Amino acid sequence: MNSVLITIAATLSVVLIHFSIVDFRFRYRDGLLWFWLVKPASAMMWIARGSLLAALVAALSGLIVGTTITYVVVVGAVLLLHVASLVLFELLESR
């Protein structure tokens, strides 16, 4: 399969997973706008933001590094870190 299509699919999946989790978990706090514009943001929120940007960069790097098993593992691991940081943020904020 063409690495351009795989890169586009990986990037779209990162964006859609982020949107679905943030929209679902933070809807009562204004959703996506709240996620990016909340001030002051806790350290866990900065980790969630940074891991999303890292997942997007990793997904877009498929054009440069090629789409190998290592690429899939790295994108999946960074996306898992993002999802875990969102869940941990929610747990820590509910205390």
PDB file of C-alpha atoms in Angstrom:
ATOM      1  CA  MET A   1       0.000   0.000   0.000  1.00  0.00           C
ATOM      2  CA  ASN A   2       1.114   3.542  -0.650  1.00  0.00           C
ATOM      3  CA  SER A   3       2.854   5.171   2.330  1.00  0.00           C
ATOM      4  CA  VAL A   4       1.050   8.460   1.626  1.00  0.00           C
ATOM      5  CA  LEU A   5      -2.327   6.797   2.184  1.00  0.00           C
ATOM      6  CA  ILE A   6      -1.099   5.101   5.346  1.00  0.00           C
ATOM      7  CA  THR A   7       0.261   8.410   6.655  1.00  0.00           C
ATOM      8  CA  ILE A   8      -3.042  10.168   5.937  1.00  0.00           C
ATOM      9  CA  ALA A   9      -4.978   7.356   7.613  1.00  0.00           C
ATOM     10  CA  ALA A  10      -2.715   7.406  10.683  1.00  0.00           C
ATOM     11  CA  THR A  11      -3.008  11.187  11.002  1.00  0.00           C
ATOM     12  CA  LEU A  12      -6.782  11.097  10.643  1.00  0.00           C
ATOM     13  CA  SER A  13      -7.059   8.341  13.226  1.00  0.00           C
ATOM     14  CA  VAL A  14      -4.970  10.342  15.722  1.00  0.00           C
ATOM     15  CA  VAL A  15      -7.170  13.406  15.186  1.00  0.00           C
ATOM     16  CA  LEU A  16     -10.433  11.456  15.378  1.00  0.00           C
ATOM     17  CA  ILE A  17      -9.420   9.517  18.493  1.00  0.00           C
ATOM     18  CA  HIS A  18      -8.405  12.759  20.190  1.00  0.00           C
ATOM     19  CA  PHE A  19     -11.634  14.471  19.155  1.00  0.00           C
ATOM     20  CA  SER A  20     -13.836  11.608  20.299  1.00  0.00           C
ATOM     21  CA  ILE A  21     -12.173  11.270  23.700  1.00  0.00           C
ATOM     22  CA  VAL A  22     -11.954  14.991  24.436  1.00  0.00           C
ATOM     23  CA  ASP A  23     -15.463  15.650  23.178  1.00  0.00           C
ATOM     24  CA  PHE A  24     -16.888  12.758  25.202  1.00  0.00           C
ATOM     25  CA  ARG A  25     -14.953  13.199  28.434  1.00  0.00           C
ATOM     26  CA  PHE A  26     -14.842  16.998  28.545  1.00  0.00           C
ATOM     27  CA  ARG A  27     -18.187  17.937  26.969  1.00  0.00           C
ATOM     28  CA  TYR A  28     -19.450  19.336  30.259  1.00  0.00           C
ATOM     29  CA  ARG A  29     -16.403  21.650  30.306  1.00  0.00           C
ATOM     30  CA  ASP A  30     -16.801  23.051  26.756  1.00  0.00           C
ATOM     31  CA  GLY A  31     -15.006  20.218  24.927  1.00  0.00           C
ATOM     32  CA  LEU A  32     -12.136  20.967  22.567  1.00  0.00           C
ATOM     33  CA  LEU A  33     -11.987  24.685  23.272  1.00  0.00           C
ATOM     34  CA  TRP A  34     -11.595  24.039  26.971  1.00  0.00           C
ATOM     35  CA  PHE A  35      -8.855  21.448  26.356  1.00  0.00           C
ATOM     36  CA  TRP A  36      -6.653  23.897  24.461  1.00  0.00           C
ATOM     37  CA  LEU A  37      -7.523  27.203  26.148  1.00  0.00           C
ATOM     38  CA  VAL A  38      -7.798  26.375  29.860  1.00  0.00           C
ATOM     39  CA  LYS A  39      -5.590  28.586  32.013  1.00  0.00           C
ATOM     40  CA  PRO A  40      -3.881  27.793  34.288  1.00  0.00           C
ATOM     41  CA  ALA A  41      -3.323  24.276  32.995  1.00  0.00           C
ATOM     42  CA  SER A  42      -2.045  21.548  35.269  1.00  0.00           C
ATOM     43  CA  ALA A  43       1.040  19.506  34.494  1.00  0.00           C
ATOM     44  CA  MET A  44      -1.099  16.553  33.393  1.00  0.00           C
ATOM     45  CA  MET A  45      -2.928  18.792  30.928  1.00  0.00           C
ATOM     46  CA  TRP A  46       0.405  19.876  29.437  1.00  0.00           C
ATOM     47  CA  ILE A  47       1.410  16.226  29.135  1.00  0.00           C
ATOM     48  CA  ALA A  48      -1.857  15.502  27.321  1.00  0.00           C
ATOM     49  CA  ARG A  49      -1.334  18.434  24.966  1.00  0.00           C
ATOM     50  CA  GLY A  50       2.288  17.543  24.286  1.00  0.00           C
ATOM     51  CA  SER A  51       1.531  13.883  23.686  1.00  0.00           C
ATOM     52  CA  LEU A  52      -1.128  14.824  21.137  1.00  0.00           C
ATOM     53  CA  LEU A  53       1.326  17.005  19.265  1.00  0.00           C
ATOM     54  CA  ALA A  54       3.922  14.209  19.443  1.00  0.00           C
ATOM     55  CA  ALA A  55       1.367  11.727  18.061  1.00  0.00           C
ATOM     56  CA  LEU A  56       0.560  14.064  15.177  1.00  0.00           C
ATOM     57  CA  VAL A  57       4.245  14.560  14.364  1.00  0.00           C
ATOM     58  CA  ALA A  58       4.842  10.809  14.561  1.00  0.00           C
ATOM     59  CA  ALA A  59       1.865  10.113  12.285  1.00  0.00           C
ATOM     60  CA  LEU A  60       2.973  12.703   9.747  1.00  0.00           C
ATOM     61  CA  SER A  61       6.533  11.381   9.769  1.00  0.00           C
ATOM     62  CA  GLY A  62       5.396   8.368   7.792  1.00  0.00           C
ATOM     63  CA  LEU A  63       6.122  10.290   4.630  1.00  0.00           C
ATOM     64  CA  ILE A  64       9.759  10.700   5.640  1.00  0.00           C
ATOM     65  CA  VAL A  65      10.631   7.488   7.491  1.00  0.00           C
ATOM     66  CA  GLY A  66       8.317   5.147   5.627  1.00  0.00           C
ATOM     67  CA  THR A  67       5.531   3.005   6.971  1.00  0.00           C
ATOM     68  CA  THR A  68       7.142   0.067   8.735  1.00  0.00           C
ATOM     69  CA  ILE A  69       6.197  -1.919  11.800  1.00  0.00           C
ATOM     70  CA  THR A  70       8.340   0.427  13.884  1.00  0.00           C
ATOM     71  CA  TYR A  71       6.333   3.395  12.583  1.00  0.00           C
ATOM     72  CA  VAL A  72       3.077   1.754  13.616  1.00  0.00           C
ATOM     73  CA  VAL A  73       4.410   0.870  17.062  1.00  0.00           C
ATOM     74  CA  VAL A  74       5.708   4.404  17.683  1.00  0.00           C
ATOM     75  CA  VAL A  75       2.466   6.085  16.563  1.00  0.00           C
ATOM     76  CA  GLY A  76       0.429   3.630  18.640  1.00  0.00           C
ATOM     77  CA  ALA A  77       2.583   4.096  21.725  1.00  0.00           C
ATOM     78  CA  VAL A  78       2.450   7.886  21.594  1.00  0.00           C
ATOM     79  CA  LEU A  79      -1.306   7.794  21.002  1.00  0.00           C
ATOM     80  CA  LEU A  80      -1.689   5.416  23.953  1.00  0.00           C
ATOM     81  CA  LEU A  81       0.301   7.862  26.081  1.00  0.00           C
ATOM     82  CA  HIS A  82      -2.107  10.622  25.019  1.00  0.00           C
ATOM     83  CA  VAL A  83      -5.200   8.587  25.891  1.00  0.00           C
ATOM     84  CA  ALA A  84      -3.693   7.505  29.225  1.00  0.00           C
ATOM     85  CA  SER A  85      -2.788  11.097  30.095  1.00  0.00           C
ATOM     86  CA  LEU A  86      -6.357  12.209  29.384  1.00  0.00           C
ATOM     87  CA  VAL A  87      -7.760   9.483  31.626  1.00  0.00           C
ATOM     88  CA  LEU A  88      -5.253  10.253  34.390  1.00  0.00           C
ATOM     89  CA  PHE A  89      -6.040  13.944  34.103  1.00  0.00           C
ATOM     90  CA  GLU A  90      -9.714  13.210  34.571  1.00  0.00           C
ATOM     91  CA  LEU A  91      -9.011  10.974  37.573  1.00  0.00           C
ATOM     92  CA  LEU A  92      -6.743  13.541  39.228  1.00  0.00           C
ATOM     93  CA  GLU A  93      -9.179  16.399  38.623  1.00  0.00           C
ATOM     94  CA  SER A  94     -12.130  14.501  40.084  1.00  0.00           C
ATOM     95  CA  ARG A  95     -10.457  14.219  43.495  1.00  0.00           C
TER      96      ARG A  95
END
